[in-house]
Short mmCIF file of C-alpha atoms and ligand atoms in Angstrom, two decimals:
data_model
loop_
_atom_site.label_atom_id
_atom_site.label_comp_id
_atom_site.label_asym_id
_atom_site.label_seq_id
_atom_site.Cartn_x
_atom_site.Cartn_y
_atom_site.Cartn_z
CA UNK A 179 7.73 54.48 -56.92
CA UNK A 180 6.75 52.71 -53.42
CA UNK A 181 3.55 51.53 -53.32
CA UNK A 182 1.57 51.36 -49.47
CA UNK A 183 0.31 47.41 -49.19
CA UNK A 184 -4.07 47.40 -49.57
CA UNK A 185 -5.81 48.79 -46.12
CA UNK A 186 -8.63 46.59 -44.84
CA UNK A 187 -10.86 49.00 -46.20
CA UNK A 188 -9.82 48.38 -49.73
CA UNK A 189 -10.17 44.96 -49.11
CA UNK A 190 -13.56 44.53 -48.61
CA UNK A 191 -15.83 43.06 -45.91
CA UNK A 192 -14.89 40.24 -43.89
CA UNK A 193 -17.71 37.65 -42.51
CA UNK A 194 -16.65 35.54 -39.71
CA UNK A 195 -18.57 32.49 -40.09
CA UNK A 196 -18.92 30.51 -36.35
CA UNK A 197 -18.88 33.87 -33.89
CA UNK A 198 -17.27 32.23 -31.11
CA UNK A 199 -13.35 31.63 -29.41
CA UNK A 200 -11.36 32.15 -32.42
CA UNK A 201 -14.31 33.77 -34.73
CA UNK A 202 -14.64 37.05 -32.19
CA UNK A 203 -10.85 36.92 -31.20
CA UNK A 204 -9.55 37.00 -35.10
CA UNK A 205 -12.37 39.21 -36.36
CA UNK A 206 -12.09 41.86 -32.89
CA UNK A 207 -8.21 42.23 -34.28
CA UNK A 208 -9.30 42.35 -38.10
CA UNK A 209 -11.64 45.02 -36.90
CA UNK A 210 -8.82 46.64 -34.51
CA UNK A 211 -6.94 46.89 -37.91
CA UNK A 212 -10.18 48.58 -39.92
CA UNK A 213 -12.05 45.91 -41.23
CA UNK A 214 -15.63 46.28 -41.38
CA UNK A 215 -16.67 43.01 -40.11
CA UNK A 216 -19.89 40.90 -39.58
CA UNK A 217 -19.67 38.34 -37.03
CA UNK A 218 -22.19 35.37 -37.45
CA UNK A 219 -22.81 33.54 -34.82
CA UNK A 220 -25.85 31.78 -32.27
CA UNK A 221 -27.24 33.32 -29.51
CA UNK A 222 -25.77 31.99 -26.61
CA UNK A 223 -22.24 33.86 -27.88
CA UNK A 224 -24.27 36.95 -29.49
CA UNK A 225 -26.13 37.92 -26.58
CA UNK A 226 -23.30 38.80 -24.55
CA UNK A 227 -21.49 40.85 -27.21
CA UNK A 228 -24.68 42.81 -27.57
CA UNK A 229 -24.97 43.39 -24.02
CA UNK A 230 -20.96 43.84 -23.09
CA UNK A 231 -19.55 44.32 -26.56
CA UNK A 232 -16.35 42.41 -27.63
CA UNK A 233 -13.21 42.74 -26.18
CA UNK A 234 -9.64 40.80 -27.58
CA UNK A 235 -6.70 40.43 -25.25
CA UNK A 236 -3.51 38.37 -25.46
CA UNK A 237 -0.59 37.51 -23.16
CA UNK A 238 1.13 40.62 -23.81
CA UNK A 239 -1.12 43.04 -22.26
CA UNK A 240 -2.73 43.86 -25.72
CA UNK A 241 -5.91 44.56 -25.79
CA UNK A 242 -8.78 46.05 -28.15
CA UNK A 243 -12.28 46.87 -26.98
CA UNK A 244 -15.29 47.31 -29.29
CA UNK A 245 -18.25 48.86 -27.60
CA UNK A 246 -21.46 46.84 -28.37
CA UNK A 247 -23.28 49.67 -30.46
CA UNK A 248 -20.41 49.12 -33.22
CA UNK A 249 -20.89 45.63 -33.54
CA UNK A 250 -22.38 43.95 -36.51
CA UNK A 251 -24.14 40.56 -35.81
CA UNK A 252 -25.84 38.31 -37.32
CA UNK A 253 -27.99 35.25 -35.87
CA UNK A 254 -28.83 33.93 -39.55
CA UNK A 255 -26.47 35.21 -42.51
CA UNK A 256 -27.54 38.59 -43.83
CA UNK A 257 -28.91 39.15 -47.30
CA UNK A 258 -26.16 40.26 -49.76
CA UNK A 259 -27.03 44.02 -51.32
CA UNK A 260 -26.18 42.00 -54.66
CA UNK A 261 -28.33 39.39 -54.26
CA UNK A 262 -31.76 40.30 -55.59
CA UNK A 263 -32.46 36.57 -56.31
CA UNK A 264 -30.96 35.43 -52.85
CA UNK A 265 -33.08 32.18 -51.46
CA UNK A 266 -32.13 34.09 -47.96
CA UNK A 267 -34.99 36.66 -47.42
CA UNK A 268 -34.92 40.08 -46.62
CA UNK A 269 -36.39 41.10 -42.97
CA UNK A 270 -36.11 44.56 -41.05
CA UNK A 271 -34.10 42.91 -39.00
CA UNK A 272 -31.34 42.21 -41.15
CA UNK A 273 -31.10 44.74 -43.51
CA UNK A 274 -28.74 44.05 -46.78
CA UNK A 275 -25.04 44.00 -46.63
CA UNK A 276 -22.11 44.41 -49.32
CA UNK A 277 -20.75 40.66 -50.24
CA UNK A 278 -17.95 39.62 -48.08
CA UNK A 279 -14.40 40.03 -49.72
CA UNK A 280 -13.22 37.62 -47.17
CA UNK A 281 -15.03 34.59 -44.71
CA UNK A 282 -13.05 33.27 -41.64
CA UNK A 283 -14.92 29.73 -41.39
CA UNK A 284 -14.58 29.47 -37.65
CA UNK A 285 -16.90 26.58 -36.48
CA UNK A 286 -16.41 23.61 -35.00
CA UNK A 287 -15.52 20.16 -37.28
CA UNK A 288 -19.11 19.18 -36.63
CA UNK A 289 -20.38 22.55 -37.62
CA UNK A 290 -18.46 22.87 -41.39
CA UNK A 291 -21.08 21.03 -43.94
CA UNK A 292 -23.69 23.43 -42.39
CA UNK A 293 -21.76 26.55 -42.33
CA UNK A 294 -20.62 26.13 -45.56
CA UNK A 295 -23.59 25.22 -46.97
CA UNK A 296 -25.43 28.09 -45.70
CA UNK A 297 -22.69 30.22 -47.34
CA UNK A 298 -23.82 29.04 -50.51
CA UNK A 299 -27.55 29.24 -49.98
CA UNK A 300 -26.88 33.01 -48.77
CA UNK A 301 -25.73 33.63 -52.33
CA UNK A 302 -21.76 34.92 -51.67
CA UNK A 303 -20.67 35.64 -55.76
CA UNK A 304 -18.95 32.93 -57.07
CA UNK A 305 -14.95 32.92 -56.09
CA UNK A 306 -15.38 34.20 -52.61
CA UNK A 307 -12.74 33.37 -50.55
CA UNK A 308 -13.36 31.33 -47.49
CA UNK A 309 -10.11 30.37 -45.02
CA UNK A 310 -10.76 27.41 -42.50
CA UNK A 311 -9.24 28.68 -39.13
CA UNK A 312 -10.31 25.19 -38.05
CA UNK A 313 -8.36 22.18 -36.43
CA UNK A 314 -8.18 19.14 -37.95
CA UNK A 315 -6.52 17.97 -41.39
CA UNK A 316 -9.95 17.86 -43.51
CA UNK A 317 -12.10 20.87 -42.98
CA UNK A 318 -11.26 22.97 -45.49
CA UNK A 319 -11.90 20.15 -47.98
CA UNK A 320 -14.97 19.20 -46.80
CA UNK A 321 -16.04 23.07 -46.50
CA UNK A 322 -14.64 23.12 -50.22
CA UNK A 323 -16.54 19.89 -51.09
CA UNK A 324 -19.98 21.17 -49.79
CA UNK A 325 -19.37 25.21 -51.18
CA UNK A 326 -17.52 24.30 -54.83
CA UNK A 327 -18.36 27.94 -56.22
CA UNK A 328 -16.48 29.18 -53.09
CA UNK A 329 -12.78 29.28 -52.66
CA UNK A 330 -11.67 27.71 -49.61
CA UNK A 331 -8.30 27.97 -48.12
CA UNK A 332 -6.73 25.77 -45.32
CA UNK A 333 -5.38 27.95 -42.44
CA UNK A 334 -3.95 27.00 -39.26
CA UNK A 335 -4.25 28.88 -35.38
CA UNK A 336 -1.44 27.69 -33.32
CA UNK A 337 -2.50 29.56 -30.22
CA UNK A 338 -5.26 28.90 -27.13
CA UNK A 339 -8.40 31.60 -27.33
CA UNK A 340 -10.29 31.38 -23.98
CA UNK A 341 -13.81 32.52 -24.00
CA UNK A 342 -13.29 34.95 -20.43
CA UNK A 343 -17.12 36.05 -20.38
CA UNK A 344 -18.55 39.19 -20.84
CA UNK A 345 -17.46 39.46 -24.23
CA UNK A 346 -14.07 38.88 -23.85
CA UNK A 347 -11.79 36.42 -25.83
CA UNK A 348 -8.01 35.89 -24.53
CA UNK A 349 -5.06 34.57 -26.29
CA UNK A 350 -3.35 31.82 -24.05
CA UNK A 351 -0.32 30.95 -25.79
CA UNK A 352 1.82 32.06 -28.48
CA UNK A 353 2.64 31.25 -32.12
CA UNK A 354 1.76 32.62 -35.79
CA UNK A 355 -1.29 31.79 -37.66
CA UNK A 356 -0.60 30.22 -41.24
CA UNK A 357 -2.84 30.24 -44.12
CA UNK A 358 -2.29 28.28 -47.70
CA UNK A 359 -0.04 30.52 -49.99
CA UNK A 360 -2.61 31.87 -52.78
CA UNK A 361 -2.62 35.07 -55.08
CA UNK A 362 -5.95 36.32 -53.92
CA UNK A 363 -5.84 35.57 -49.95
CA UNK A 364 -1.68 37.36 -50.62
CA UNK A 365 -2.90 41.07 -49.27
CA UNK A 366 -4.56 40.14 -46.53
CA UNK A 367 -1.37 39.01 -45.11
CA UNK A 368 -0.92 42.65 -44.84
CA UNK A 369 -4.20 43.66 -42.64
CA UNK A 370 -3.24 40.77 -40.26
CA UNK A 371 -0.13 41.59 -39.23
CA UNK A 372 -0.90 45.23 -39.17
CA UNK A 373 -2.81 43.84 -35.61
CA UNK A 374 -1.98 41.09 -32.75
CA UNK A 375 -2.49 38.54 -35.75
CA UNK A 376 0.83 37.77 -37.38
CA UNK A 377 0.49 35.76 -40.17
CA UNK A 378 2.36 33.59 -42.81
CA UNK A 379 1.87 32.47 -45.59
CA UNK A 380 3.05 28.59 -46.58
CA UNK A 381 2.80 26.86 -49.51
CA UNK A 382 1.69 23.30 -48.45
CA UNK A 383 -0.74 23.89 -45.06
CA UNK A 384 -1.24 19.93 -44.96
CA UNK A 385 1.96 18.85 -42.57
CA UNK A 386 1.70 22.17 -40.78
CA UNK A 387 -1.86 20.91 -40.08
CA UNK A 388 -0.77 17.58 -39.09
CA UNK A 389 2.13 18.90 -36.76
CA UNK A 390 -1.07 21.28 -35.44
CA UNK A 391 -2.99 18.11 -34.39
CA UNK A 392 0.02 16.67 -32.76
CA UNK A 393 -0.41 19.27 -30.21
CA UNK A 394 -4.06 19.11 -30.51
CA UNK A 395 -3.36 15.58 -29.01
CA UNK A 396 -3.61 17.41 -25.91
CA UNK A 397 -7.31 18.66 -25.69
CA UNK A 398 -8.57 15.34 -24.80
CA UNK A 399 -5.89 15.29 -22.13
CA UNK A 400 -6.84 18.97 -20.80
CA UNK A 401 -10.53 18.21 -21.05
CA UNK A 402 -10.77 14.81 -19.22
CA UNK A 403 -8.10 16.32 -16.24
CA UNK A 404 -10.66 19.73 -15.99
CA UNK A 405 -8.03 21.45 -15.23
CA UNK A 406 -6.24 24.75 -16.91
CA UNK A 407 -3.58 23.98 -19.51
CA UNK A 408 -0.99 25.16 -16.63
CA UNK A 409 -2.15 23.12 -14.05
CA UNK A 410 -2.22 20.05 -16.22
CA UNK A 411 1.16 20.97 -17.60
CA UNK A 412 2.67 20.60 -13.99
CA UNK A 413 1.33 17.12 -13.72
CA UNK A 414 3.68 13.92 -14.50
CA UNK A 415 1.29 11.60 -15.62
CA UNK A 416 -0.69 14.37 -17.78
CA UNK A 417 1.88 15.57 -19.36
CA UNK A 418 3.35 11.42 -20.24
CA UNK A 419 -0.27 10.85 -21.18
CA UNK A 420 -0.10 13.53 -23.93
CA UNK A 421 3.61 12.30 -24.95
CA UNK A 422 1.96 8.98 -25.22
CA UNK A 423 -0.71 10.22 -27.37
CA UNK A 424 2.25 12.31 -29.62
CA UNK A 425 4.60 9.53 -30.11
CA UNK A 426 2.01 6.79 -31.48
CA UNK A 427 0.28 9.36 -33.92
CA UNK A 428 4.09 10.10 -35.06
CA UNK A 429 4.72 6.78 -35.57
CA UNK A 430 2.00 6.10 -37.83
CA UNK A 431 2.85 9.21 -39.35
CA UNK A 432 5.73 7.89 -40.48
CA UNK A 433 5.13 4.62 -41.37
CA UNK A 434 2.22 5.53 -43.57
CA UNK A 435 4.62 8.31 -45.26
CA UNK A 436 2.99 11.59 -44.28
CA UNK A 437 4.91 14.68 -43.58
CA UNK A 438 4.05 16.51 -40.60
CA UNK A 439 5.66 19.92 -39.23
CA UNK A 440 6.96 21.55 -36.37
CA UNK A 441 4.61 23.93 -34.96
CA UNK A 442 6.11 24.68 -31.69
CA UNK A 443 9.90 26.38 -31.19
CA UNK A 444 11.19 22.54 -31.10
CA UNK A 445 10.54 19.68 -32.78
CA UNK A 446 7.58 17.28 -31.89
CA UNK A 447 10.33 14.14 -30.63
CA UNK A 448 12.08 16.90 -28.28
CA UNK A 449 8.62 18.16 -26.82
CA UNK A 450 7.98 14.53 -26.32
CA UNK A 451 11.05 14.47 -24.36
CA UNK A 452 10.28 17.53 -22.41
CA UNK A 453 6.90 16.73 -21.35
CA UNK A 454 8.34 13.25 -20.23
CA UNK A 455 11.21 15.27 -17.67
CA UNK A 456 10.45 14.89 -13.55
CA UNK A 457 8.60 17.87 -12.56
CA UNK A 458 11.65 19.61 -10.97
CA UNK A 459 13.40 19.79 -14.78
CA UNK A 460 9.76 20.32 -16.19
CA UNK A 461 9.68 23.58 -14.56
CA UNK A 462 12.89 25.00 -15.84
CA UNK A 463 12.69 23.51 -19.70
CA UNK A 464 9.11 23.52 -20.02
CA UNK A 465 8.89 27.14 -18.73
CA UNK A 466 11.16 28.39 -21.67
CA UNK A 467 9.53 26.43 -24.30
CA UNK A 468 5.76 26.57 -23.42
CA UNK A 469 4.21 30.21 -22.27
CA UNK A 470 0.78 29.43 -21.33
CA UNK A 471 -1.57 31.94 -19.79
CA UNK A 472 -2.64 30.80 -16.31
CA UNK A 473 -6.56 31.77 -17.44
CA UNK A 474 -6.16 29.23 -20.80
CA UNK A 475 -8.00 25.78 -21.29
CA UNK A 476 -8.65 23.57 -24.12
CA UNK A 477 -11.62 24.43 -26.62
CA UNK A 478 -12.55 20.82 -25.63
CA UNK A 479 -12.84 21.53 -22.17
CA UNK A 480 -15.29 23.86 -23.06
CA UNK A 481 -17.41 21.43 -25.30
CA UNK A 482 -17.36 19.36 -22.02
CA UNK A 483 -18.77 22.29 -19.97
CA UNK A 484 -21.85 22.56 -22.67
CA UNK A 485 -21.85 19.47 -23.42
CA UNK A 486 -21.23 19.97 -27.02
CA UNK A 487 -20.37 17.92 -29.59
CA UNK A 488 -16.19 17.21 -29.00
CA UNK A 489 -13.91 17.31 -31.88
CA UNK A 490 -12.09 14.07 -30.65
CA UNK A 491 -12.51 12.13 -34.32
CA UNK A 492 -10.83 14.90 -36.07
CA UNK A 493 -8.36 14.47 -33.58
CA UNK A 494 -7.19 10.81 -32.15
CA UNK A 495 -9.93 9.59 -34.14
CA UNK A 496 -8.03 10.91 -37.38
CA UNK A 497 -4.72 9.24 -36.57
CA UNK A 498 -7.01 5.96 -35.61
CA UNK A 499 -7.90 5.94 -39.29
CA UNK A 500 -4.71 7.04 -40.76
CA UNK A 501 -3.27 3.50 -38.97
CA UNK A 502 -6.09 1.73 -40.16
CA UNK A 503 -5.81 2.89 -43.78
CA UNK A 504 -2.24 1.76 -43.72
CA UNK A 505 -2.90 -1.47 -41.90
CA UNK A 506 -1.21 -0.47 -38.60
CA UNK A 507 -2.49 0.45 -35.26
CA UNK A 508 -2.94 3.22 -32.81
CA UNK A 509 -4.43 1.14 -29.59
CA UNK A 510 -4.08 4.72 -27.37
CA UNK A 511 -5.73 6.97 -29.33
CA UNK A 512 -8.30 4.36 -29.92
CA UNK A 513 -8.44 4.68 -26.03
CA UNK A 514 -8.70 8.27 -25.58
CA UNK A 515 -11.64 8.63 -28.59
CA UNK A 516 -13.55 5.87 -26.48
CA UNK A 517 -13.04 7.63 -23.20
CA UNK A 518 -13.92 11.10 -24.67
CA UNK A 519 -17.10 9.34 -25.96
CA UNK A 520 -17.82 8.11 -22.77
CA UNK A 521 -17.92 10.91 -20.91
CA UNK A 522 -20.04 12.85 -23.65
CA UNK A 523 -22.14 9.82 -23.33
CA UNK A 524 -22.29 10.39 -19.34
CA UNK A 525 -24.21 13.82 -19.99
CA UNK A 526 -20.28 15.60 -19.72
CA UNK A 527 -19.53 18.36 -17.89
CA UNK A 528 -16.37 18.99 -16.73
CA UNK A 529 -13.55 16.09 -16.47
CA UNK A 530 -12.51 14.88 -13.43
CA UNK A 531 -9.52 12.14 -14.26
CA UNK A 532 -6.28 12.00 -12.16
CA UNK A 533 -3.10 11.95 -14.09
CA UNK A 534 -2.13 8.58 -12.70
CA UNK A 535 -5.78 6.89 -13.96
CA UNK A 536 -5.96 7.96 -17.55
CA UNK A 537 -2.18 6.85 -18.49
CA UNK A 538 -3.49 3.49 -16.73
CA UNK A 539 -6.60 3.49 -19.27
CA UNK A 540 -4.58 4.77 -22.34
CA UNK A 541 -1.91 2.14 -21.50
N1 LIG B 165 -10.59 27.85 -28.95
C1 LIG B 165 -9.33 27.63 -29.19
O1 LIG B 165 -8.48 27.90 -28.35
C2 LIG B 165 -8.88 27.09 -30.51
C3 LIG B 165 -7.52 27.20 -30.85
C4 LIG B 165 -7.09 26.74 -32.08
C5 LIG B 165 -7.99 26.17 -32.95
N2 LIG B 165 -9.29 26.06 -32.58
C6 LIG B 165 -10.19 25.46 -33.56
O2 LIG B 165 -10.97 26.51 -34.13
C7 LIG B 165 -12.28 26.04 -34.47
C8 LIG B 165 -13.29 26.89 -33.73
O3 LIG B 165 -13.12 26.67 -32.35
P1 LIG B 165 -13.77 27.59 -31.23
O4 LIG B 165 -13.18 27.18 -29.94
O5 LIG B 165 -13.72 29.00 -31.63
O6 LIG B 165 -15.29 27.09 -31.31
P2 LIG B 165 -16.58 27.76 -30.66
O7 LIG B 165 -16.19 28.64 -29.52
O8 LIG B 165 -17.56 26.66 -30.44
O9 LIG B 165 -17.10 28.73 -31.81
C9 LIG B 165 -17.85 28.34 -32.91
C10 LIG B 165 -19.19 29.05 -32.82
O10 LIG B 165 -19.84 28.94 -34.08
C11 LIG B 165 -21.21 28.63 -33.85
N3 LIG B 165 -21.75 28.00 -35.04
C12 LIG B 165 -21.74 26.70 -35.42
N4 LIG B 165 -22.33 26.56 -36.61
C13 LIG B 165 -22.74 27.80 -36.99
C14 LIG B 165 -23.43 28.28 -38.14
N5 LIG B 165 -23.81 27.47 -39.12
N6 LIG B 165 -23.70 29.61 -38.20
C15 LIG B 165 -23.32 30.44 -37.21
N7 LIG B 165 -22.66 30.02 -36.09
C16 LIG B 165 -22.38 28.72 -36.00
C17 LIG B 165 -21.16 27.71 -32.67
O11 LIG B 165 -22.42 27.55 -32.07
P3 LIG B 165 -22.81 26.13 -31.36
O12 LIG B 165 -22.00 26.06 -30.10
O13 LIG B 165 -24.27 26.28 -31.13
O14 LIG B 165 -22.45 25.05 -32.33
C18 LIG B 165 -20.15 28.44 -31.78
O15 LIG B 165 -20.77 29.46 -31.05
C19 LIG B 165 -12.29 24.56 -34.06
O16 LIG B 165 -11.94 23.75 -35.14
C20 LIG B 165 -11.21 24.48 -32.98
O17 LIG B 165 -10.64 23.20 -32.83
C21 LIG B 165 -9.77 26.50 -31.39
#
C-alpha cells in the first residue's frame, strides 16, 4: 500500500512570525503550495501587501502572485480560537484563528526575545513548533530560551530575498534551505519542496550555521560598498575584503575546535581563493560558482537604508567573541563591527566606501 506524503492542508496553519524579506518570500511559496498562512508583520511591510498583494519570484522565472483580498495579516498576533483564557484580547479587527501547526520565526537577531515572547503571551498550545529561518548561530536558542513551552528548531536560508516593492520579494541567489532533523517538523519537508522551497533536513544545523555566517561575512562588505551584490562582486578590493573577513573567522574556527560546513558548491578555503583571483579570472570562475541576480543586495544594506538596527554582532561580532572565549584574536572583524557601528552611529543610510579604503581600515 503507497501512502501520498501529508498536504499542507493536513498540516495545519502556518504563522510567519517577522512579515518581511524572507517571512513573505517563504510563506508566499508555503501558500503557493496550499498552506493557509497568517503573515505577522508591522506596518511599514503590511501596508503594501494590502494595497499590491504579495508576489514571490526567484531567478528562474518562477513566480507566484497572491492578490491582496486573500491575504491574511496581522499587525499584533491574532487571538487563538482555543484560547478562551488568552492574555491577547479579542477585537473586531482580529477575529479568532485556529492555532498555528507551524511558526517560521523570521525577524531580525534584534527582534527574537520579542517575537518569541509574544508567541507565548498569544497563548500557541504547548509543543508548537517554531523554526528560526534566522542568521546567526544563537537565535533559535535564545527564541527557545525566552518561549520554553514552544519547540524551536534551528533552520538555515542560504539564498538572497530582495524586498522589490510593491509587494514583491525576489530570490537572488541559489541554494537549499536546511532545517534541524526532528520527527514532528519531518512532513513538512514534504509541503516545501512541493514549491520553489527545497528543503533538507540535517541532523546537526550548528556547523551548517557557522559555514552560513562565513558567507554572511559579506553583508557588512555589501552594505558599507552600497552597491548590489554583483557590482561588489566585480570589485578587487571588495571581494579581498570579504576573503579577509572569511579566512580570520576560519581560523579561529579552527583553533577553538568548532566545525563549520560548506554551504556553497565549494568549500569556504577555495571561495577564499576565488574571490582573491584578478578580475579577468574572477569573471570566468566566479561566474560558474556564484549566480547572483543583478536586482539582489544584502539584508544589511537594507537596515542601512532604514536605518535599522544591523545584525553585525551576530555576525563579525560573533566570531570576535568566539576568539575571545578561546583567548585568540580576530583584529578585522573587530574592524568591520566598529565601522558598521559607525556608520549606524552617523544616522546610516546607504554606504558609500571604495573597495580600496575599507581593506585599508580592515587591514
Ligand atoms: N533578506 C535576506 O536576503 C536574508 C537571507 C538569508 C537570511 N536572512 C536572515 O533572515 C532573518 C530575517 O531577515 P529579513 O531580511 O527578512 O528581515 P526583515 O526584512 O527586516 O523582516 C523582518 C520583519 O519582521 C518585523 N518584526 C520584527 N519584530 C516583529 C514582531 N515582534 N512582530 C511582528 N513583526 C516583527 C520587522 O519589523 P521592523 O523592521 O520594524 O523591526 C520586519 O518588517 C535575519 O536573521 C536575516 O539575517 C535574510
Amino acid at each position: 500500500m503507497t501512502h501520498n506524503p501529508p498536504s499542507a492542508s493536513d498540516l495545519g496553519p502556518v504563522w510567519i512570525m517577522g512579515a518581511g524579506s524572507v517571512g513573505c518570500y517563504l510563506g508566499g511559496w508555503l501558500a503557493a503550495a496550499g498552506a493557509d498562512v497568517s503573515f505577522i508583520g508591522r506596518p511599514r511591510v503590511l501596508e503594501t501587501l494590502r494595497r499590491d498583494g504579495l508576489t514571490v519570484s526567484d531567478m528562474k522565472n518562477h513566480q507566484h502572485a497572491i492578490p491582496a483580498n486573500a491575504l491574511k495579516l496581522f499587525e499584533a498576533l491574532p487571538s487563538l480560537e482555543l484560547a478562551a483564557a488568552s492574555s491577547t484580547p479579542q477585537t473586531p479587527q482580529t477575529p479568532p484563528v485556529q492555532p498555528p501547526a507551524l511558526v517560521l520565526l523570521t525577524v531580525k537577531g534584534s527582534g527574537t526575545v520579542q517575537a518569541a515572547k509574544e508567541l507565548v503571551a498569544a497563548g500557541l498550545p504547548a509543543g508548537t513548533l517554531v523554526v528560526s529561518f534566522q542568521n546567526g548561530v544563537g537565535n533559535a536558542e535564545l527564541a527557545q530560551a525566552c518561549a520554553p513551552s514552544l519547540k524551536v528548531l534551528a533552520g538555515m536560508i542560504p539564498y538572497n530575498v530582495a524586498d522589490l516593492g510593491h509587494g514583491v520579494f525576489h530570490r537572488g541567489t541559489t541554494g537549499s534551505l536546511m532545517v534541524q532533523d526532528d520527527a514532528q517538523f519531518a512532513p513538512w519537508q514534504a509541503v516545501f519542496n512541493s514549491t520553489q522551497l527545497q528543503l533538507k533536513l540535517v541532523p546537526d544545523l550548528k556547523p551548517v550555521q557557522w559555514g552560513k555566517l562565513l558567507i554572511n561575512l559579506n553583508n557588512p562588505v555589501n552594505a558599507l560598498s552600497g552597491l548590489t551584490l554583483l557590482q561588489e562582486f566585480s570589485d578587487w578590493y571588495f571581494r579581498r575584503c570579504l576573503a579577509a573577513l572569511i579566512e580570520e573567522a576560519m581560523q579561529v574556527l579552527r583553533q577553538a575546535q568548532v566545525p563549520y560546513a560548506q554551504v556553497l558548491a565549494v568549500p569556504p578555503e577555495k571561495f577564499i581563493r576565488v574571490l582573491r583571483l584578478p578580475n579577468f579570472l574572477f569573471k570566468w570562475v566566479g561566474k560558474k560558482m556564484l549566480q547572483i541576480d543583478p536586482k539582489a543586495s544584502s539584508s544589511m544594506a537594507d537596515d542601512f537604508a532604514l536605518g535599522r538596527t544591523t545584525e553585525i554582532e551576530s555576525l563579525c561580532g560573533e566570531v570576535v567573541r568566539l576568539a575571545q572565549n578561546n583567548g585568540l584574536q580576530a583584529p578585522r572583524n573587530a574592524a568591520m563591527v566598529r565601522l558598521v557601528q559607525a556608520h549606524t552611529a552617523q544616522g546610516a543610510g546607504p554606504g558609500k566606501w571604495s573597495g580600496k579604503a575599507l581593506l585599508k581600515a580592515l587591514n
